[in-house]
Coordinates of C-alpha atoms in Angstrom, one line a residue:
X1 CA -7.3 -62.0 24.4
X2 CA -9.6 -59.2 25.7
X3 CA -6.4 -57.5 27.0
X4 CA -4.9 -57.7 23.5
X5 CA -7.9 -56.1 21.9
X6 CA -8.0 -53.5 24.6
X7 CA -4.3 -52.6 24.0
X8 CA -4.8 -52.6 20.2
X9 CA -7.8 -50.3 20.7
X10 CA -5.7 -47.9 22.8
X11 CA -2.9 -47.9 20.2
X12 CA -5.4 -47.0 17.4
X13 CA -6.9 -44.2 19.5
X14 CA -3.5 -42.8 20.2
X15 CA -2.5 -43.1 16.5
X16 CA -5.8 -41.4 15.5
X17 CA -5.3 -38.6 18.0
X18 CA -1.7 -38.0 16.7
X19 CA -2.9 -38.0 13.1
X20 CA -5.6 -35.5 13.9
X21 CA -3.1 -33.3 15.8
X22 CA -0.7 -33.3 12.9
X23 CA -3.4 -32.5 10.3
X24 CA -3.6 -28.7 9.7
X25 CA -6.7 -27.0 11.0
X26 CA -7.4 -23.4 12.2
X27 CA -6.5 -24.6 15.7
X28 CA -3.1 -26.0 14.7
X29 CA -1.8 -23.5 12.1
X30 CA 0.5 -20.6 13.1
X31 CA -1.7 -18.4 15.4
X32 CA -0.2 -15.2 14.1
X33 CA -1.5 -16.0 10.6
X34 CA -5.0 -16.3 12.1
X35 CA -4.7 -12.8 13.5
X36 CA -3.9 -11.3 10.0
X37 CA -6.7 -9.2 8.6
X38 CA -6.7 -7.3 5.3
X39 CA -9.9 -5.2 4.9
X40 CA -9.1 -4.0 1.3
X41 CA -9.9 -7.6 0.2
X42 CA -12.3 -8.4 3.0
X43 CA -16.0 -9.6 3.2
X44 CA -17.5 -6.7 1.3
X45 CA -15.1 -7.4 -1.6
X46 CA -16.0 -11.1 -1.5
X47 CA -19.7 -10.1 -1.6
X48 CA -19.0 -7.9 -4.6
X49 CA -17.4 -10.9 -6.4
X50 CA -20.6 -12.9 -5.6
X51 CA -22.8 -10.2 -7.1
X52 CA -20.6 -10.0 -10.1
X53 CA -20.9 -13.7 -10.6
X54 CA -24.7 -13.4 -10.4
X55 CA -24.8 -10.7 -13.0
X56 CA -22.8 -12.9 -15.4
X57 CA -25.4 -15.6 -14.9
X58 CA -28.2 -13.2 -15.9
X59 CA -29.5 -12.4 -12.4
X60 CA -31.1 -9.0 -12.2
X61 CA -30.3 -6.3 -9.6
X62 CA -30.7 -2.5 -9.4
X63 CA -27.3 -2.3 -11.3
X64 CA -25.8 -3.9 -14.3
X65 CA -22.1 -3.8 -13.2
X66 CA -19.9 -3.7 -10.1
X67 CA -17.8 -0.6 -9.9
X68 CA -14.7 -1.3 -7.7
X69 CA -13.7 1.7 -5.7
X70 CA -12.2 -0.5 -3.0
X71 CA -8.6 -0.9 -4.1
X72 CA -5.8 1.1 -5.7
X73 CA -5.5 -1.1 -8.8
X74 CA -5.2 1.4 -11.6
X75 CA -5.5 -0.8 -14.7
X76 CA -8.3 -2.9 -13.2
X77 CA -10.2 0.4 -12.9
X78 CA -9.8 1.2 -16.6
X79 CA -6.6 3.2 -16.7
X80 CA -4.6 2.4 -19.9
X81 CA -1.0 1.2 -19.5
X82 CA 1.7 3.7 -20.4
X83 CA 2.8 2.6 -23.8
X84 CA 6.5 3.1 -23.4
X85 CA 6.6 0.8 -20.3
X86 CA 4.9 -2.0 -22.2
X87 CA 7.1 -1.6 -25.2
X88 CA 10.2 -2.0 -23.2
X89 CA 8.7 -5.0 -21.4
X90 CA 7.6 -6.5 -24.7
X91 CA 11.1 -6.3 -26.3
X92 CA 12.8 -7.7 -23.2
X93 CA 10.3 -10.6 -23.1
X94 CA 10.5 -11.3 -26.9
X95 CA 14.1 -10.5 -27.9
X96 CA 13.2 -10.9 -31.6
X97 CA 11.6 -7.4 -31.3
X98 CA 15.1 -5.9 -30.7
X99 CA 15.3 -5.6 -34.5
X100 CA 11.7 -4.5 -35.0
X101 CA 12.0 -0.8 -36.1
X102 CA 8.2 -0.2 -35.6
X103 CA 9.1 -0.1 -31.9
X104 CA 10.8 3.2 -30.8
X105 CA 14.6 3.0 -30.6
X106 CA 14.7 4.3 -27.0
X107 CA 12.4 1.4 -25.9
X108 CA 14.6 -1.1 -27.7
X109 CA 17.8 0.4 -26.3
X110 CA 16.5 0.3 -22.7
X111 CA 15.5 -3.4 -23.1
X112 CA 18.9 -4.3 -24.6
X113 CA 20.7 -2.5 -21.7
X114 CA 18.7 -4.4 -19.2
X115 CA 19.2 -7.7 -20.9
X116 CA 23.0 -7.1 -21.1
X117 CA 23.0 -6.6 -17.4
X118 CA 21.0 -9.7 -16.4
X119 CA 22.3 -12.4 -18.6
X120 CA 20.2 -11.9 -21.7
X121 CA 16.8 -13.1 -20.5
X122 CA 14.1 -11.9 -18.1
X123 CA 13.8 -15.6 -17.1
X124 CA 17.0 -15.7 -15.2
X125 CA 17.7 -15.1 -11.5
X126 CA 19.3 -11.7 -10.8
X127 CA 21.5 -10.6 -8.0
X128 CA 19.4 -10.9 -4.8
X129 CA 19.5 -7.1 -4.3
X130 CA 18.4 -6.6 -8.0
X131 CA 19.9 -6.0 -11.4
X132 CA 22.9 -3.7 -11.1
X133 CA 21.8 -1.2 -13.8
X134 CA 18.4 -0.9 -12.2
X135 CA 19.9 0.0 -8.9
X136 CA 22.2 2.4 -10.6
X137 CA 19.2 4.1 -12.3
X138 CA 17.3 4.2 -9.0
X139 CA 20.2 5.9 -7.3
X140 CA 20.4 8.4 -10.2
X141 CA 16.7 9.1 -9.9
X142 CA 16.9 9.8 -6.2
X143 CA 20.0 12.1 -6.7
X144 CA 18.1 14.1 -9.3
X145 CA 14.9 14.2 -7.2
X146 CA 16.7 15.2 -3.9
X147 CA 19.9 16.8 -5.2
X148 CA 21.9 14.6 -2.8
X149 CA 24.0 11.5 -3.3
X150 CA 22.6 8.0 -3.4
X151 CA 24.5 4.7 -3.3
X152 CA 23.2 1.8 -5.4
X153 CA 24.6 -0.6 -2.7
X154 CA 22.0 0.8 -0.3
X155 CA 19.1 -0.1 -2.5
X156 CA 17.4 -3.4 -3.0
X157 CA 14.6 -4.4 -5.4
X158 CA 11.5 -6.2 -4.2
X159 CA 8.3 -7.8 -5.4
X160 CA 6.4 -4.6 -5.0
X161 CA 7.0 -2.2 -2.2
X162 CA 4.9 -4.4 0.1
X163 CA 7.6 -7.1 0.1
X164 CA 10.3 -4.6 1.1
X165 CA 8.0 -3.3 3.9
X166 CA 7.6 -6.9 5.2
X167 CA 11.3 -7.5 5.0
X168 CA 12.1 -4.5 7.1
X169 CA 9.3 -5.3 9.6
X170 CA 10.8 -8.8 9.9
X171 CA 14.2 -7.3 10.5
X172 CA 12.7 -5.1 13.3
X173 CA 10.8 -8.0 15.0
X174 CA 12.5 -9.1 18.3
X175 CA 11.3 -12.7 18.3
X176 CA 10.3 -12.2 21.9
X177 CA 6.9 -12.4 23.6
X178 CA 5.1 -10.2 26.1
X179 CA 6.9 -6.9 26.9
X180 CA 9.9 -7.9 24.8
X181 CA 7.9 -7.7 21.5
X182 CA 8.9 -5.0 19.0
X183 CA 6.6 -1.9 19.0
X184 CA 5.9 -0.4 15.6
X185 CA 4.3 3.1 15.5
X186 CA 1.9 3.2 12.6
X187 CA -0.7 5.8 11.5
X188 CA -4.4 5.5 12.2
X189 CA -6.2 5.4 9.8
X190 CA -3.6 3.0 8.4
X191 CA -3.0 0.8 5.4
X192 CA -3.8 -2.7 6.5
X193 CA -0.5 -4.1 5.1
X194 CA 1.2 -2.8 8.3
X195 CA -1.3 -4.2 10.9
X196 CA -1.4 -7.5 9.0
X197 CA 2.4 -7.9 8.9
X198 CA 2.9 -6.8 12.5
X199 CA 0.3 -9.5 13.5
X200 CA 2.1 -12.1 11.4
X201 CA 5.5 -11.2 13.0
X202 CA 4.1 -10.9 16.5
X203 CA 5.0 -7.3 16.8
X204 CA 2.9 -4.7 18.6
X205 CA 1.2 -2.1 16.4
X206 CA 1.3 1.2 18.2
X207 CA -1.3 3.2 16.4
X208 CA -1.0 7.0 16.5
X209 CA -4.0 9.0 15.3
X210 CA -3.7 11.4 12.4
X211 CA -5.4 14.8 12.9
X212 CA -8.6 14.8 10.8
X213 CA -9.4 18.3 11.9
X214 CA -6.1 19.4 10.4
X215 CA -6.4 17.7 7.0
X216 CA -5.1 14.4 8.4
X217 CA -1.7 15.9 9.3
X218 CA 0.7 14.2 11.7
X219 CA 1.2 15.8 15.1
X220 CA 4.1 15.1 17.5
X221 CA 1.6 15.2 20.4
X222 CA 0.0 12.1 18.9
X223 CA 3.3 10.3 18.7
X224 CA 4.1 11.2 22.3
X225 CA 0.7 10.0 23.4
X226 CA 1.2 6.6 21.8
X227 CA 4.6 6.1 23.4
X228 CA 3.1 6.8 26.9
X229 CA 0.2 4.5 26.1
X230 CA 2.5 1.6 25.3
X231 CA 5.1 2.3 27.9
X232 CA 6.3 -1.0 29.5
X233 CA 4.2 -3.0 27.1
X234 CA 6.7 -3.5 24.2
X235 CA 10.0 -2.2 22.8
X236 CA 9.4 0.7 20.4
X237 CA 11.6 0.2 17.4
X238 CA 10.2 2.0 14.3
X239 CA 7.9 4.7 13.1
X240 CA 5.9 4.3 9.9
X241 CA 4.9 7.3 7.9
X242 CA 2.8 7.1 4.7
X243 CA 3.4 10.2 2.6
X244 CA 1.3 11.0 0.6
X245 CA -1.2 9.2 2.8
X246 CA -3.2 6.1 2.3
X247 CA -6.2 6.0 3.0
X248 CA -6.2 9.7 4.0
X249 CA -4.7 11.5 1.0
X250 CA -2.7 14.1 2.9
X251 CA 0.7 15.4 1.8
X252 CA 3.1 16.3 4.7
X253 CA 4.9 19.6 4.8
X254 CA 8.6 19.9 5.1
X255 CA 8.2 21.3 8.6
X256 CA 6.1 18.3 9.8
X257 CA 8.7 15.9 8.3
X258 CA 11.5 17.7 10.1
X259 CA 9.6 17.4 13.5
X260 CA 9.0 13.7 12.8
X261 CA 12.7 13.1 12.2
X262 CA 13.6 15.0 15.4
X263 CA 11.1 12.8 17.3
X264 CA 12.6 9.6 15.8
X265 CA 16.1 10.7 16.7
X266 CA 15.2 11.5 20.2
X267 CA 13.5 8.1 20.8
X268 CA 15.9 6.1 18.7
X269 CA 13.3 4.9 16.2
X270 CA 13.9 3.7 12.6
X271 CA 11.8 5.7 10.2
X272 CA 9.9 3.7 7.5
X273 CA 8.8 6.2 4.9
X274 CA 6.2 4.8 2.5
X275 CA 6.5 7.1 -0.4
X276 CA 4.9 5.1 -3.2
X277 CA 2.5 7.9 -4.1
X278 CA 5.2 10.5 -4.6
X279 CA 4.0 11.3 -8.2
X280 CA 0.4 11.8 -7.0
X281 CA 0.1 15.4 -5.8
X282 CA -3.0 17.4 -6.7
X283 CA -3.3 20.5 -4.6
X284 CA -1.6 23.7 -5.6
X285 CA 1.0 24.8 -3.0
X286 CA 1.7 21.2 -2.0
X287 CA 4.7 19.2 -3.2
X288 CA 6.3 15.9 -2.4
X289 CA 9.4 16.2 -0.3
X290 CA 11.2 13.0 0.6
X291 CA 12.3 12.1 4.2
X292 CA 15.8 11.6 2.9
X293 CA 16.0 15.1 1.5
X294 CA 14.8 16.7 4.7
X295 CA 17.1 14.5 6.8
X296 CA 20.1 15.5 4.7
X297 CA 19.2 19.2 4.9
X298 CA 19.0 19.0 8.8
X299 CA 22.7 18.4 8.8
X300 CA 24.7 17.8 12.0
X301 CA 24.7 14.5 13.9
X302 CA 21.0 13.9 13.3
X303 CA 21.5 13.5 9.5
X304 CA 24.1 10.8 10.2
X305 CA 22.3 9.0 13.0
X306 CA 18.7 8.6 12.1
X307 CA 18.1 5.3 10.3
X308 CA 15.7 5.6 7.4
X309 CA 14.2 3.1 5.0
X310 CA 12.2 4.6 2.2
X311 CA 9.9 2.7 -0.2
X312 CA 8.8 3.2 -3.8
X313 CA 6.8 1.2 -6.3
X314 CA 5.8 0.9 -10.0
X315 CA 2.2 0.2 -8.9
X316 CA 1.0 3.7 -8.2
X317 CA 1.8 7.2 -9.6
X318 CA 0.9 7.5 -13.2
X319 CA 2.2 4.0 -14.0
X320 CA -0.3 1.8 -12.2
X321 CA 1.6 -1.5 -13.0
X322 CA 0.3 -3.3 -9.9
X323 CA 0.5 -6.8 -11.3
X324 CA 4.1 -6.6 -12.3
X325 CA 5.1 -6.3 -8.7
X326 CA 8.1 -3.9 -8.9
X327 CA 9.4 -1.9 -6.0
X328 CA 12.5 -0.9 -4.1
X329 CA 13.8 0.2 -0.7
X330 CA 16.7 2.6 0.0
X331 CA 18.4 2.3 3.3
X332 CA 20.1 5.4 4.9
X333 CA 22.5 5.3 7.9
X334 CA 22.1 1.5 8.3
X335 CA 25.1 -0.3 9.9
X336 CA 26.9 -2.3 7.1
X337 CA 26.8 -5.4 9.4
X338 CA 23.0 -5.0 9.5
X339 CA 22.8 -4.6 5.7
X340 CA 24.9 -7.8 5.4
X341 CA 22.4 -9.7 7.5
X342 CA 19.6 -8.2 5.4
X343 CA 21.3 -9.3 2.2
X344 CA 21.6 -12.8 3.7
X345 CA 17.9 -12.8 4.5
X346 CA 16.7 -11.7 1.1
X347 CA 19.1 -14.1 -0.6
X348 CA 16.9 -16.9 0.6
X349 CA 14.2 -15.4 -1.6
X350 CA 16.6 -15.5 -4.5
X351 CA 15.4 -12.3 -6.3
X352 CA 12.3 -10.3 -7.1
X353 CA 10.6 -10.7 -10.5
X354 CA 12.8 -9.4 -13.4
X355 CA 9.8 -8.0 -15.2
X356 CA 9.0 -6.0 -12.0
X357 CA 12.5 -4.8 -11.8
X358 CA 12.4 -3.7 -15.5
X359 CA 9.1 -1.8 -15.0
X360 CA 10.7 -0.1 -12.0
X361 CA 13.7 0.8 -14.1
X362 CA 11.5 2.5 -16.8
X363 CA 9.7 4.5 -14.1
X364 CA 13.0 5.9 -12.8
X365 CA 14.6 6.2 -16.2
X366 CA 11.8 7.4 -18.5
X367 CA 12.3 8.8 -22.0
X368 CA 14.4 12.0 -22.0
X369 CA 13.8 15.1 -24.0
X370 CA 15.1 14.5 -27.5
X371 CA 14.4 10.8 -27.4
X372 CA 11.9 9.3 -29.8
X373 CA 9.2 8.4 -27.2
X374 CA 9.5 11.5 -25.1
X375 CA 6.5 13.5 -26.4
X376 CA 4.1 10.6 -26.3
X377 CA 5.3 9.5 -22.9
X378 CA 4.8 12.9 -21.4
X379 CA 1.4 13.3 -23.0
X380 CA 0.2 10.0 -21.5
X381 CA 1.7 10.8 -18.1
X382 CA 0.0 14.2 -18.0
X383 CA -3.3 12.8 -19.1
X384 CA -3.3 10.3 -16.2
X385 CA -2.3 12.8 -13.6
X386 CA -4.6 15.5 -14.9
X387 CA -7.6 13.1 -14.7
X388 CA -6.7 12.1 -11.2
X389 CA -6.4 15.7 -10.1
X390 CA -9.9 16.5 -11.6
X391 CA -11.4 13.4 -9.9
X392 CA -9.8 14.3 -6.6
X393 CA -11.5 17.7 -6.6
X394 CA -14.8 16.4 -7.9
X395 CA -15.0 13.5 -5.3
X396 CA -14.1 15.6 -2.3
X397 CA -16.6 18.3 -3.4
X398 CA -19.4 15.8 -4.0
X399 CA -18.9 14.1 -0.7
X400 CA -19.0 17.3 1.2
X401 CA -22.4 18.1 -0.3
X402 CA -23.9 15.0 1.3
X403 CA -25.8 15.5 4.6
X404 CA -23.6 14.5 7.5
X405 CA -20.5 14.0 5.4
X406 CA -17.1 15.7 5.9
X407 CA -14.2 15.1 3.5
X408 CA -10.8 16.7 3.7
X409 CA -9.2 17.8 0.4
X410 CA -7.6 14.9 -1.5
X411 CA -4.1 16.4 -1.6
X412 CA -2.4 13.3 -3.0
X413 CA -2.4 9.5 -3.4
X414 CA -5.6 8.0 -4.9
X415 CA -8.3 7.9 -2.1
X416 CA -10.8 9.9 -0.2
X417 CA -11.6 9.0 3.4
X418 CA -14.7 10.9 4.4
X419 CA -16.3 10.9 7.8
X420 CA -20.1 10.3 7.9
X421 CA -22.6 10.9 10.7
X422 CA -24.9 7.9 10.8
X423 CA -28.4 7.9 12.4
X424 CA -28.9 6.0 15.6
X425 CA -31.3 3.6 13.8
X426 CA -28.5 2.5 11.4
X427 CA -26.0 2.1 14.3
X428 CA -28.6 -0.1 16.2
X429 CA -29.3 -2.1 13.0
X430 CA -25.6 -2.7 12.5
X431 CA -25.1 -3.8 16.1
X432 CA -28.0 -6.2 15.7
X433 CA -26.3 -7.6 12.6
X434 CA -23.0 -8.0 14.5
X435 CA -21.0 -5.6 12.3
X436 CA -19.6 -2.1 12.5
X437 CA -21.9 0.7 11.4
X438 CA -19.6 1.8 8.5
X439 CA -19.4 -1.8 7.3
X440 CA -23.2 -2.0 7.4
X441 CA -23.4 1.2 5.3
X442 CA -20.9 0.0 2.7
X443 CA -22.6 -3.4 2.4
X444 CA -26.0 -1.8 1.9
X445 CA -24.6 0.6 -0.7
X446 CA -22.9 -2.3 -2.5
X447 CA -26.1 -4.4 -2.6
X448 CA -28.2 -1.4 -3.6
X449 CA -26.0 0.3 -6.1
X450 CA -23.2 -2.1 -7.2
X451 CA -20.4 0.1 -5.9
X452 CA -17.7 -1.5 -3.7
X453 CA -16.1 0.6 -1.0
X454 CA -14.0 -0.3 2.1
X455 CA -15.4 0.6 5.5
X456 CA -13.2 2.8 7.7
X457 CA -13.3 0.2 10.5
X458 CA -10.9 -1.9 8.3
X459 CA -8.3 0.9 8.5
X460 CA -9.0 1.7 12.2
X461 CA -10.4 5.2 13.2
X462 CA -11.1 7.3 16.2
X463 CA -13.7 5.4 18.3
X464 CA -17.2 6.6 17.6
X465 CA -16.4 8.0 14.1
X466 CA -17.4 6.3 10.9
X467 CA -15.7 6.5 7.5
X468 CA -15.1 4.6 4.3
X469 CA -12.3 4.7 1.7
X470 CA -13.1 5.3 -1.9
X471 CA -10.6 5.3 -4.7
X472 CA -10.6 7.9 -7.4
X473 CA -9.3 5.5 -10.1
X474 CA -12.3 4.7 -12.2
X475 CA -12.8 6.9 -15.2
X476 CA -14.3 10.4 -14.8
X477 CA -17.6 9.2 -16.2
X478 CA -17.7 6.3 -13.8
X479 CA -16.8 8.4 -10.9
X480 CA -19.7 10.8 -11.7
X481 CA -22.0 7.8 -11.8
X482 CA -20.6 6.6 -8.4
X483 CA -21.2 10.1 -6.9
X484 CA -24.8 10.1 -8.2
X485 CA -25.5 6.6 -6.9
X486 CA -24.1 7.5 -3.5
X487 CA -26.2 10.7 -3.2
X488 CA -29.4 8.8 -4.1
X489 CA -28.5 5.9 -1.7
X490 CA -27.6 8.2 1.1
X491 CA -30.9 10.1 0.9
X492 CA -32.8 6.8 1.1
X493 CA -30.6 5.4 3.8
X494 CA -31.2 8.4 6.0
X495 CA -34.9 8.2 5.4
X496 CA -35.0 4.5 6.4
X497 CA -32.9 4.7 9.5
X498 CA -33.6 8.2 11.0

C-alpha cells in the first residue's frame, strides 16, 4: 500500500510539473517577444496615463492636463481631420449617403468607384494585395511624383506602413541562429519599430550612427564602420533609411541618396526606404526626393539591380489618419518568384482594412482642380502644413535658447531630437535610481509639468550623449505652453542638480 501511494504521489508531481510547464509565463513564452521594446509607449507614457487618471479623479498637481508630445498621433494632438477624407469614408461606410447631395459630388464619386471595385461594401475581404483601383491610383501617384513608370502589381496595401515594414523584415530574416542571422542596417537614433521587429524575428540590428554635427545626415563612412563592426557576426541583408527622419527630422539630399544606393549595390543590400513623411518638408531649399526616382536617374545596371522597398502611409503628412491604419509598399527590382512567395505570405493575413485602403486612396487621389472639393481641401491641407512649419521653427529656436541644449533644424517629419548637457548631479541621481539620465530628466519633467516626452535612450544614441524626442503636433498655443514649461523646469533642474 505505501508503494501505491508513493507511485501515485510521483504521478501527481509529474502531472503538476507538466501542467506548470505548459502554462504560459514569462519564462515559457517566445523569448524573442520578451526582447521587444517600444519606447514611444514605454514607462513614461504609462506614468502619464496614471497622472491623467489622477487628474480625472480630482487629484491636484502643478498642472491641470497632460500634454502628449511623445507620439506622432496627429488627431490625438488636436489636429482636425481633413474633411474630404472623412466624407469619402462616410459615404463608403453608409451607402445611403451616395444619394445625399449635401455631400460633395467628388466625394460621392470616389466612394462609389471604390465600392464598385471591392464588391459593394467596406466590410468585405479584398484581394490580399489590396483593392485594384487603389493600387492603380497609388501607381499613378508615384508616376506623377517621380515622372517614371510604376506597376500596380508591384504594390501591396498594408495595415499601416508598419505592417509592410514587418512583412519585409520577416522576408529578410534567415531563420538561422548565431552568425547565420540576418543583419539589418538601421539608423541610430532609430524609430523603435525596427529594433522591436528585428528582436522579434531574431535578426541582428546593425546600428549606424547619423551625423548630429551635420544636421543628422547619413554618411557612407558610418555605413562602412557598421559593416566592419559586425563582420563575421551575421549576414548583412538590408539597409533601412528613414527620409524624412524619425526622430531626427532631417531631409536627405539627392547626392546622399545616390551614395547610399551605390553603397547598397556594392554590398548587395536591399534598401528599405521609409518615406512616410514625404509631405512634411519645412526648410526652404530642401525637397523630398524618393529613392526610386534617384535609382531610376542613375541608369545603367545599378538601376536594374538594386532591390528597393519603399513605404508610405496615411498616418502622417497632412492627413494624420493614424487609427485607420492605411499604408502601402512598392517593390522595385524584386524577383517575380520572390514576389510570389511574398503574396503567398500576406494571403495568410487575408487583407488589410478596407477603410485604411480607402483612406490611402484619397491621399494619393485627392480632389483635382475644378472639382467641387478642391478649394476647401487645398485650404485645409495648407493650414496643417503651414502650422507644422511654424512650430518646427519655433520649437528648434526655443530649444536652442536653453542652457546646454543643441537642436538641429527640423527640416521635415514631426519631431525635434535635441541634445542636452546634464549636470553630473543629475547623472548620479539617475544612476542611483537605475535609469538613464535622459529618462530621469523626462520623468521629472512629466511629474513636474505634465508634458510627456520620449527619452533619447529609447531610440539609441551616441554613448555619453543625452536627448529626448518631442513632437510638434499639439496646437501652436499648446506648443508655446510646452516651451515655457520646459524653460522653467530646466532652470530649476539645473539649480537642483548642479
